[in-house]
Amino acid sequence: MSILDVKFVQGFIRMCNDGWEQGWHERNGGNLSYRMKPEEVEEVKSFFTQEGEWKEIDTSVPKLAGEYFMVTGSGKYFRNVILDPADSACIIELDEKGENYRIRWGLVNGGRPTSELPSHLMNHEVKKEITGGKHRVIYHAHPTNVIALTFVLPLKDEVFTRELWEMATECPVVFPDGIGVVGWMVPGGRDIAVATSELMKQYDVAIWAHHGMFCSGEDFDLTFGLMHTVEKSAEILVKVMSMRPTKLQTIEPQNFRDLAKDFHVTLPEKFLQEKEA
Ligand code: 2HA
Ligand code: ZN
């Protein structure tokens, strides 16, 4: 038995490869993190090979103190994860304050966890609390069509949510809370982590203008599926906008209200208001 036979490790590797195959991870773009369950920590403990020194996270996540995460490595390529997971990813442990981490497995040829570790951990902290511990996956990717839209749509939650809901009937059911948008910011640091985790209090999806997207979810299937649904919808919107300056017909506010009733989701009215001309 190898650590690579463990179910969550396999799920992590498969998700990295699925994202690569979608074209969302050019070069070393994107990163993935998974908050491990206590029984999963027990399951893989015997494979821990390192007790690396404690290093600063660059932010403080006290509600995640003592937790373990599987994360991709900084500067590592998603396309290589499936070939050599122990080179491309790692398992980290957080200290009792939630201020430092140390590597317990992986990154065997050196390196550090993802450059977006502050955003990942701050998002995990918000989502752990809000979902009562259900959300375990935070995924950052560079999907082409979503990024393209950040150059032509106003960077407002209401606009992105409504436009993307209109592009496919399943969208309001898959992300009923909507989508948050952050204007352009320097990636990798605490400021963008704070801005993103603020949005994650309301939404499971946050778009970084001219950069990419963050999704949060309970497991690998739901989180990958969320990224996939939003990007598919963005692709339809790009095609529609390329064909005509205005839509000839669309899903109307009352259609959304009818859908919400039958599918038992709550769609905030702020996304169903008249559009500004
Ligand atoms: O290169 O995507 O946001 C990793 C990233 C940084
Ligand atoms: Zn990025």
PDB file of N, CA, C and O and ligand atoms in Angstrom, residues 28-31 115-116 140 142 211, ligand 1:
ATOM      1  N   ASN A  28       2.487  27.079 -14.623  1.00  0.00           N
ATOM      2  CA  ASN A  28       2.239  26.693 -13.225  1.00  0.00           C
ATOM      3  C   ASN A  28       0.962  27.345 -12.683  1.00  0.00           C
ATOM      4  O   ASN A  28       0.818  27.525 -11.474  1.00  0.00           O
ATOM      5  N   GLY A  29       0.048  27.696 -13.591  1.00  0.00           N
ATOM      6  CA  GLY A  29      -1.166  28.396 -13.175  1.00  0.00           C
ATOM      7  C   GLY A  29      -2.096  27.531 -12.334  1.00  0.00           C
ATOM      8  O   GLY A  29      -2.252  26.337 -12.580  1.00  0.00           O
ATOM      9  N   GLY A  30      -2.715  28.151 -11.344  1.00  0.00           N
ATOM     10  CA  GLY A  30      -3.743  27.505 -10.532  1.00  0.00           C
ATOM     11  C   GLY A  30      -3.184  26.754  -9.338  1.00  0.00           C
ATOM     12  O   GLY A  30      -1.970  26.507  -9.246  1.00  0.00           O
ATOM     13  N   ASN A  31      -4.062  26.435  -8.396  1.00  0.00           N
ATOM     14  CA  ASN A  31      -3.673  25.689  -7.199  1.00  0.00           C
ATOM     15  C   ASN A  31      -4.898  25.060  -6.551  1.00  0.00           C
ATOM     16  O   ASN A  31      -6.021  25.510  -6.766  1.00  0.00           O
ATOM     17  N   SER A 115       1.698  29.499  -3.835  1.00  0.00           N
ATOM     18  CA  SER A 115       1.867  30.934  -3.554  1.00  0.00           C
ATOM     19  C   SER A 115       0.561  31.559  -3.066  1.00  0.00           C
ATOM     20  O   SER A 115       0.572  32.629  -2.468  1.00  0.00           O
ATOM     21  N   GLU A 116      -0.557  30.917  -3.326  1.00  0.00           N
ATOM     22  CA  GLU A 116      -1.853  31.441  -2.885  1.00  0.00           C
ATOM     23  C   GLU A 116      -2.301  30.811  -1.562  1.00  0.00           C
ATOM     24  O   GLU A 116      -3.497  30.781  -1.249  1.00  0.00           O
ATOM     25  N   HIS A 140      -8.402  26.997  -7.233  1.00  0.00           N
ATOM     26  CA  HIS A 140      -8.115  28.199  -8.026  1.00  0.00           C
ATOM     27  C   HIS A 140      -7.652  27.790  -9.416  1.00  0.00           C
ATOM     28  O   HIS A 140      -6.730  26.976  -9.542  1.00  0.00           O
ATOM     29  N   HIS A 142      -7.466  29.141 -13.924  1.00  0.00           N
ATOM     30  CA  HIS A 142      -7.404  30.268 -14.873  1.00  0.00           C
ATOM     31  C   HIS A 142      -8.265  29.939 -16.091  1.00  0.00           C
ATOM     32  O   HIS A 142      -7.733  29.771 -17.191  1.00  0.00           O
ATOM     33  N   HIS A 211      -7.533  37.510 -14.087  1.00  0.00           N
ATOM     34  CA  HIS A 211      -6.663  36.494 -13.508  1.00  0.00           C
ATOM     35  C   HIS A 211      -7.320  35.102 -13.482  1.00  0.00           C
ATOM     36  O   HIS A 211      -6.807  34.173 -14.108  1.00  0.00           O
TER      37      HIS A 211
HETATM   38  O1  2HA B   1       0.753  30.353 -10.399  1.00  0.00           O
HETATM   39  O2  2HA B   1      -2.221  30.764 -10.232  1.00  0.00           O
HETATM   40  O3  2HA B   1      -2.371  32.891  -8.686  1.00  0.00           O
HETATM   41  C1  2HA B   1      -0.175  30.062  -9.460  1.00  0.00           C
HETATM   42  C2  2HA B   1      -1.275  31.017  -9.558  1.00  0.00           C
HETATM   43  C3  2HA B   1      -1.154  32.262  -8.811  1.00  0.00           C
END
